[in-house]
Each structure stands twice: as C-alpha cells, then as structure tokens.
Amino acid sequence: MTHFTKTPGWLDWHPAPSSPRFRVPPGSVDAHCHVFGPGDRFPYAPERKYTPCDASKEQLFALRDHLGFERNVIVQATCHGADNSALVDALQASNGRARGIATVKRSVSNEELQALHAAGVRGVRFNFVKRLVDFTPRDELMEIAGRVAGLGWHVVVYFEAVDLPELQDFFIDLPTPVVVDHMGRPDVSQPVDGPEFECFVRFMREHEKVWCKVSCPERLSASGPPALDGERSPYRDVAPFARRIVELFPDRVLWGTDWPHPNLKQHMPDDGLLVDFIPHIAPTAELQQKLLVDNPRRLYWAGD
Ligand code: 0GY
C-alpha cells in the first residue's frame, strides 16, 4: 500500500457543500473537475509538484448528483502526470456520463490513444503554468496535437494571462479547437475592459476555434466568498469578467466546478455557492442552457 503525505497547507475539498438555490437545467455538464487517486490504488506521479488529498470517482459522482448535474468532464490533473489510469477508471464507471481530458507524451502509441478514446477521452491538456509542470518543448506538443486531431479531439490549455501574448500564435497553429481553462487566469483587480483582458477577448473574437471555461472564481477572486453568512452572491470581482465572455461568445463557453479544487491554501469554496454564481455570469435561461447543456454536449458528446 502506497502512502502519500499531503502538501503542507493543502485544503481538503468541502465536506458538506450546501444545496444550490440556482437549479441548473436538465442535462447540465460540470465541464471541469478532477479525480485524485485514491493514492493507494492510483499512485501520484513521481514528477508531481504537489501531493493532494484523495478525491475519488464515487465522491465526484456524489457531488454531481447533489448539485443537480447530469454529466462531468474530468480533466487529468498534473499530480497524476501522464498516467491516465485514475481518469480512465472514473470514465469507465460513469456509464457514459463522463468524458475525459488526458495528458499524454510523445511516446504514446496509437493503440493507447484508441483505448483512451474508447474510454471517453476527447482531448489532451497542455499546461503552461510553471508552478504545476516542467517545460515541454513546443514541437512535442504540436506533434501530439497533430495526432489527436485525427481522433476529433481538442486541446485544453492552461496558462496565466501575462503569458498569452507569447503563447497565442502557438495556440492558433494547433490543428484542433482550443479550450482555455479559467478564462486564461485574468488579474481581476484590473479593469474588465483594460488592456490585459482585452487581449484575451480579442484572441477569442479573432479565432472561432477558441473556447473558454468561465470557471474558478474562487481561484481568481480577491474579494472572495460572501462576507455575510447566508449571502449567496460570491466572488463579485470575478463576475464581470465571466459575464463579458458569456455574453460575447455564448456558443463557445463552458462551466465547471474545478472540484476538488487543487492548490487552494486560503479558502475552500462551498460547491453549492459556486453553482449560485452561474446566474451572475449567465443571466438568462437561454445563456444558461448554452453554457451548461448545449455547448458541452456539442463538444464532448457529439454524435451520441
Ligand atoms: C485546476 C487548477 C490548478 C491545478 C491543476 O492539474 C492541475 O494540477 O489544474 C491550479 O493549481 O491552478 O484547473 O484545477
């Protein structure tokens, strides 16, 4: 039995999230979440930058049901490196109600890619956040993208806002749709129409193949959760950024909980409150339907 000790200061996921007041539409998809281990069955990668608490598929599916979602898109977390076994195990247990985003290396065989596809994987993730991963050469990433394009997959990218100017040409050259995690991590202390976020908006406007996850207010917020007990309008400083993207690009946005919320050391969100954030960023029923149902179904369950 393998024993892992959590990174100091690591916060466990919320043990008893509240019931959201906002009822998500039928068929809704939590399009960004993870499973961690359990480490004694699916050991964490030797090259990982953090050691999480365990967060199993059963616990993820229980949260899905509690929040009123029907489906999940499970994203390979960096603590599992390019060993996608925990992800595949979760996909196979989901009865077709989960799709996956894997991490692969150049050495992956065509048979392995086919097996991932059969399990429900529909994309790969390229991570450019330096505190999470070691550098991978661009030619290796481009080669991987070329191979998965043939399977109809897309590439999920995770980066910090300051790095977009340097990365965007590479993203545009990728032969697949590109899905940006957490709005490209804007600095929300800057104006929503300031130069930094404008760069991201322009990137989406000029390139139809770019999608965006309007996720992780808890990670981006300086104002944090509501100050008043019982108040359900959290992360006010992030809302204008997410709402702007949803209103400008309603057919290319996705939403996810990011459960079990890796690397949060100050505050662990109540997942019920995160769901109550949705009407603040997608204020109409039509926008909510696109964000939570139509868009993720088109990207992840096309042809079903
Ligand atoms: C996220 C964000 C983070 C971590 C990872 O794969 C990961 O380790 O994605 C982060 O630390 O910002 O999307 O869960």
Coordinates of C-alpha atoms and ligand atoms in Angstrom, one line a residue:
M1 CA 0.0 0.0 0.0
T2 CA 1.4 3.4 -1.0
H3 CA 1.2 6.2 1.5
F4 CA 1.3 9.8 0.4
T5 CA 1.6 12.8 2.6
K6 CA -0.3 15.9 1.5
T7 CA 1.5 19.1 0.6
P8 CA 1.6 21.3 3.8
G9 CA -1.2 23.8 3.9
W10 CA -3.3 21.9 1.3
L11 CA -7.0 22.3 2.0
D12 CA -9.3 19.3 1.6
W13 CA -12.5 19.7 -0.5
H14 CA -15.6 20.9 1.2
P15 CA -17.1 18.0 3.2
A16 CA -20.8 19.2 3.1
P17 CA -21.5 21.7 0.2
S18 CA -24.8 23.5 0.5
S19 CA -27.7 22.8 -1.8
P20 CA -27.6 25.5 -4.6
R21 CA -30.6 27.8 -4.9
F22 CA -30.0 28.0 -8.6
R23 CA -31.4 24.9 -10.3
V24 CA -29.3 24.0 -13.3
P25 CA -31.2 23.0 -16.4
P26 CA -31.7 19.3 -17.1
G27 CA -28.8 17.6 -18.8
S28 CA -26.2 20.1 -17.3
V29 CA -22.5 19.2 -17.5
D30 CA -19.8 20.1 -15.0
A31 CA -17.1 20.5 -17.6
H32 CA -14.0 20.9 -15.4
C33 CA -13.4 18.6 -12.5
H34 CA -10.7 16.1 -11.4
V35 CA -10.2 12.9 -9.6
F36 CA -7.2 12.4 -7.3
G37 CA -6.2 8.8 -6.7
P38 CA -7.1 7.3 -4.3
G39 CA -3.3 7.3 -4.0
D40 CA -3.1 3.7 -2.7
R41 CA -4.8 2.5 -5.9
F42 CA -3.6 5.1 -8.4
P43 CA -0.3 6.4 -7.1
Y44 CA 0.6 10.1 -7.7
A45 CA 3.2 10.8 -10.3
P46 CA 6.9 11.0 -9.1
E47 CA 7.3 14.3 -11.1
R48 CA 4.3 16.0 -9.4
K49 CA 4.6 19.5 -7.9
Y50 CA 2.1 18.8 -5.1
T51 CA 0.5 15.9 -3.3
P52 CA -3.3 16.3 -3.0
C53 CA -5.8 14.7 -0.7
D54 CA -7.6 11.8 -2.3
A55 CA -10.8 12.6 -4.2
S56 CA -12.4 9.5 -5.7
K57 CA -14.8 9.0 -8.6
E58 CA -17.5 8.0 -6.1
Q59 CA -17.1 11.3 -4.3
L60 CA -17.1 13.2 -7.6
F61 CA -20.3 11.4 -8.8
A62 CA -22.0 12.1 -5.4
L63 CA -21.2 15.8 -5.8
R64 CA -22.6 15.8 -9.4
D65 CA -25.9 14.4 -8.1
H66 CA -26.0 16.7 -5.1
L67 CA -25.5 19.8 -7.3
G68 CA -28.1 18.6 -9.9
F69 CA -25.7 17.9 -12.8
E70 CA -26.1 15.0 -15.2
R71 CA -22.5 14.7 -16.5
N72 CA -18.9 15.5 -15.9
V73 CA -15.8 16.3 -18.0
I74 CA -12.9 15.0 -15.9
V75 CA -9.6 16.7 -16.6
Q76 CA -6.3 14.9 -15.9
A77 CA -4.6 16.8 -13.0
T78 CA -0.9 17.4 -13.0
C79 CA -0.4 15.3 -9.9
H80 CA -1.1 12.2 -12.0
G81 CA 1.4 13.2 -14.7
A82 CA 0.8 11.3 -18.0
D83 CA -0.6 8.2 -16.2
N84 CA -4.3 8.4 -17.0
S85 CA -5.4 5.3 -15.1
A86 CA -7.5 7.1 -12.4
L87 CA -9.2 9.2 -15.1
V88 CA -9.9 6.1 -17.3
D89 CA -11.2 4.2 -14.2
A90 CA -13.6 7.1 -13.5
L91 CA -14.8 7.4 -17.1
Q92 CA -15.5 3.6 -17.3
A93 CA -17.5 3.7 -14.1
S94 CA -19.6 6.7 -15.3
N95 CA -22.0 4.8 -17.7
G96 CA -21.2 7.3 -20.4
R97 CA -21.9 10.2 -18.2
A98 CA -18.3 11.4 -18.1
R99 CA -15.8 12.4 -20.8
G100 CA -12.1 13.0 -20.2
I101 CA -9.2 15.2 -21.0
A102 CA -5.9 13.3 -20.8
T103 CA -2.3 14.1 -20.6
V104 CA 0.0 12.2 -23.0
K105 CA 3.6 12.2 -24.0
R106 CA 5.1 12.0 -27.5
S107 CA 5.8 8.3 -26.8
V108 CA 2.1 7.4 -26.5
S109 CA 1.2 4.7 -29.0
N110 CA -1.8 4.8 -31.4
E111 CA -3.3 1.8 -29.6
E112 CA -3.1 3.7 -26.3
L113 CA -4.8 6.8 -27.9
Q114 CA -7.5 4.5 -29.3
A115 CA -8.1 2.9 -25.8
L116 CA -8.3 6.4 -24.3
H117 CA -10.9 7.3 -26.9
A118 CA -12.9 4.2 -26.2
A119 CA -12.9 5.1 -22.5
G120 CA -14.4 8.6 -23.3
V121 CA -11.3 10.8 -23.7
R122 CA -11.9 13.7 -26.1
G123 CA -8.9 15.9 -25.7
V124 CA -5.5 16.5 -24.2
R125 CA -4.4 19.2 -21.9
F126 CA -1.3 21.4 -22.4
N127 CA -0.3 23.1 -19.2
F128 CA 1.9 26.3 -19.2
V129 CA 1.5 27.2 -15.6
K130 CA 5.1 27.0 -14.4
R131 CA 4.3 26.1 -10.7
L132 CA 2.5 23.0 -11.9
V133 CA 4.6 21.4 -14.6
D134 CA 8.1 21.2 -16.1
F135 CA 8.5 22.7 -19.6
T136 CA 7.6 20.5 -22.6
P137 CA 9.0 21.6 -26.0
R138 CA 6.5 23.1 -28.4
D139 CA 7.4 20.7 -31.2
E140 CA 6.4 17.8 -28.9
L141 CA 3.1 19.5 -28.1
M142 CA 2.5 20.2 -31.8
E143 CA 3.2 16.6 -32.7
I144 CA 0.7 15.4 -30.1
A145 CA -1.9 17.8 -31.3
G146 CA -1.5 16.6 -34.8
R147 CA -2.1 13.0 -33.8
V148 CA -5.1 13.7 -31.6
A149 CA -6.7 15.9 -34.2
G150 CA -7.2 12.8 -36.3
L151 CA -9.4 11.4 -33.5
G152 CA -11.6 14.5 -33.5
W153 CA -10.2 15.6 -30.1
H154 CA -9.3 19.2 -29.0
V155 CA -6.6 20.7 -26.9
V156 CA -7.3 22.3 -23.4
V157 CA -4.7 24.9 -22.5
Y158 CA -4.0 26.3 -19.1
F159 CA -1.8 29.5 -18.7
E160 CA -1.5 32.8 -16.9
A161 CA -2.9 36.0 -18.5
V162 CA 0.6 37.6 -18.7
D163 CA 1.8 34.7 -20.9
L164 CA -1.0 34.9 -23.6
P165 CA 0.8 37.3 -25.9
E166 CA 3.8 34.9 -26.2
L167 CA 1.6 31.8 -26.5
Q168 CA -1.2 32.8 -28.8
D169 CA 0.5 32.2 -32.1
F170 CA 1.3 28.6 -31.0
F171 CA -2.4 28.1 -29.9
I172 CA -3.7 29.3 -33.3
D173 CA -1.3 27.0 -35.1
L174 CA -2.7 24.0 -33.3
P175 CA -4.8 21.8 -35.7
T176 CA -7.7 21.4 -33.2
P177 CA -10.2 23.5 -31.3
V178 CA -8.6 25.1 -28.3
V179 CA -10.3 25.3 -24.9
V180 CA -8.9 27.8 -22.4
D181 CA -9.1 27.0 -18.7
H182 CA -10.4 29.5 -16.3
M183 CA -10.6 32.5 -18.7
G184 CA -6.8 32.5 -19.1
R185 CA -6.5 33.5 -15.4
P186 CA -7.1 37.2 -15.6
D187 CA -5.9 39.6 -12.9
V188 CA -9.4 40.7 -11.8
S189 CA -8.0 43.8 -9.9
Q190 CA -7.5 45.2 -13.4
P191 CA -10.5 46.7 -15.3
V192 CA -12.7 44.3 -17.2
D193 CA -12.1 46.4 -20.3
G194 CA -8.4 47.1 -19.6
P195 CA -5.6 46.0 -21.9
E196 CA -4.9 42.6 -20.3
F197 CA -8.4 41.2 -20.5
E198 CA -8.9 43.0 -23.9
C199 CA -6.1 40.9 -25.2
F200 CA -8.0 37.7 -24.2
V201 CA -11.3 39.0 -25.6
R202 CA -9.6 39.8 -28.9
F203 CA -8.0 36.4 -29.0
M204 CA -11.4 34.8 -28.7
R205 CA -13.1 37.3 -31.1
E206 CA -10.5 36.7 -33.9
H207 CA -10.4 33.0 -33.6
E208 CA -13.6 31.0 -33.8
K209 CA -11.8 27.8 -32.8
V210 CA -11.1 29.1 -29.3
W211 CA -13.5 28.2 -26.4
C212 CA -13.4 29.3 -22.8
K213 CA -14.2 27.8 -19.4
V214 CA -15.7 30.6 -17.3
S215 CA -14.6 28.7 -14.2
C216 CA -12.7 29.2 -11.0
P217 CA -14.0 32.4 -9.5
E218 CA -12.6 31.1 -6.2
R219 CA -9.1 30.9 -7.7
L220 CA -9.2 34.4 -9.4
S221 CA -11.1 36.4 -6.7
A222 CA -9.5 38.9 -4.4
S223 CA -12.8 39.7 -2.8
G224 CA -13.5 36.0 -2.0
P225 CA -16.7 34.4 -0.8
P226 CA -19.6 36.4 0.6
A227 CA -18.8 38.2 3.8
L228 CA -22.2 37.7 5.3
D229 CA -23.4 34.3 6.4
G230 CA -26.2 33.2 4.2
E231 CA -25.5 35.6 1.4
R232 CA -25.2 33.8 -1.9
S233 CA -23.6 36.2 -4.3
P234 CA -19.9 35.3 -4.1
Y235 CA -16.8 36.4 -5.9
R236 CA -18.2 39.7 -7.1
D237 CA -15.0 40.9 -8.6
V238 CA -14.8 37.9 -11.0
A239 CA -18.4 38.1 -12.2
P240 CA -18.0 40.9 -14.7
F241 CA -15.1 39.1 -16.4
A242 CA -17.0 35.8 -16.8
R243 CA -20.2 37.6 -17.8
R244 CA -18.5 39.5 -20.5
I245 CA -17.2 36.3 -22.1
V246 CA -20.5 34.5 -21.8
E247 CA -22.4 37.4 -23.4
L248 CA -19.9 37.9 -26.2
F249 CA -19.3 34.3 -27.1
P250 CA -22.4 32.4 -25.8
D251 CA -21.7 29.4 -28.1
R252 CA -18.1 28.8 -27.0
V253 CA -18.3 28.8 -23.2
L254 CA -18.2 26.0 -20.7
W255 CA -18.6 25.9 -16.9
G256 CA -17.1 23.7 -14.3
T257 CA -16.7 23.3 -10.5
D258 CA -13.0 22.5 -10.6
W259 CA -13.7 20.1 -7.7
P260 CA -11.7 19.0 -5.7
H261 CA -10.1 22.5 -6.1
P262 CA -6.3 21.7 -6.2
N263 CA -3.8 24.0 -4.5
L264 CA -6.2 26.2 -2.6
K265 CA -4.5 27.2 0.7
Q266 CA -6.6 30.1 2.0
H267 CA -10.2 29.2 1.4
M268 CA -12.1 26.2 0.1
P269 CA -15.3 27.0 -1.8
D270 CA -18.7 25.6 -1.0
D271 CA -19.6 24.0 -4.3
G272 CA -23.2 24.9 -3.8
L273 CA -22.2 28.6 -3.7
L274 CA -20.2 28.1 -6.9
V275 CA -23.4 26.9 -8.7
D276 CA -25.2 30.0 -7.3
F277 CA -22.5 32.1 -9.1
I278 CA -23.8 30.9 -12.5
P279 CA -26.8 33.2 -12.9
H280 CA -24.5 36.2 -12.1
I281 CA -22.4 35.3 -15.2
A282 CA -25.2 33.8 -17.5
P283 CA -28.2 35.9 -16.5
T284 CA -30.8 34.4 -18.9
A285 CA -32.3 31.0 -19.3
E286 CA -31.0 30.9 -22.9
L287 CA -27.4 31.7 -21.9
Q288 CA -27.6 29.1 -19.1
Q289 CA -28.8 26.4 -21.5
K290 CA -25.9 27.1 -23.9
L291 CA -23.3 27.3 -21.1
L292 CA -24.4 24.2 -19.2
V293 CA -26.0 21.9 -21.7
D294 CA -25.8 22.7 -25.4
N295 CA -22.1 23.7 -25.6
P296 CA -20.6 20.9 -23.6
R297 CA -22.8 18.3 -25.3
R298 CA -21.7 19.6 -28.7
L299 CA -18.0 19.5 -27.8
Y300 CA -18.0 16.2 -25.7
W301 CA -20.9 14.1 -26.7
A302 CA -21.2 15.0 -30.5
G303 CA -22.7 12.1 -32.4
D304 CA -24.4 10.4 -29.4
Ligands
0GY1 C1 -7.1 23.5 -12.0 C2 -6.1 24.4 -11.5 C3 -4.9 24.0 -10.9 C4 -4.3 22.7 -11.0 C5 -4.4 21.8 -11.9 O1 -3.8 19.9 -13.0 C6 -3.6 20.6 -12.0 O2 -2.8 20.3 -11.1 O3 -5.2 22.1 -12.9 C7 -4.2 25.1 -10.2 O4 -3.4 24.8 -9.3 O5 -4.4 26.3 -10.6 O6 -7.6 23.6 -13.1 O7 -7.6 22.6 -11.3

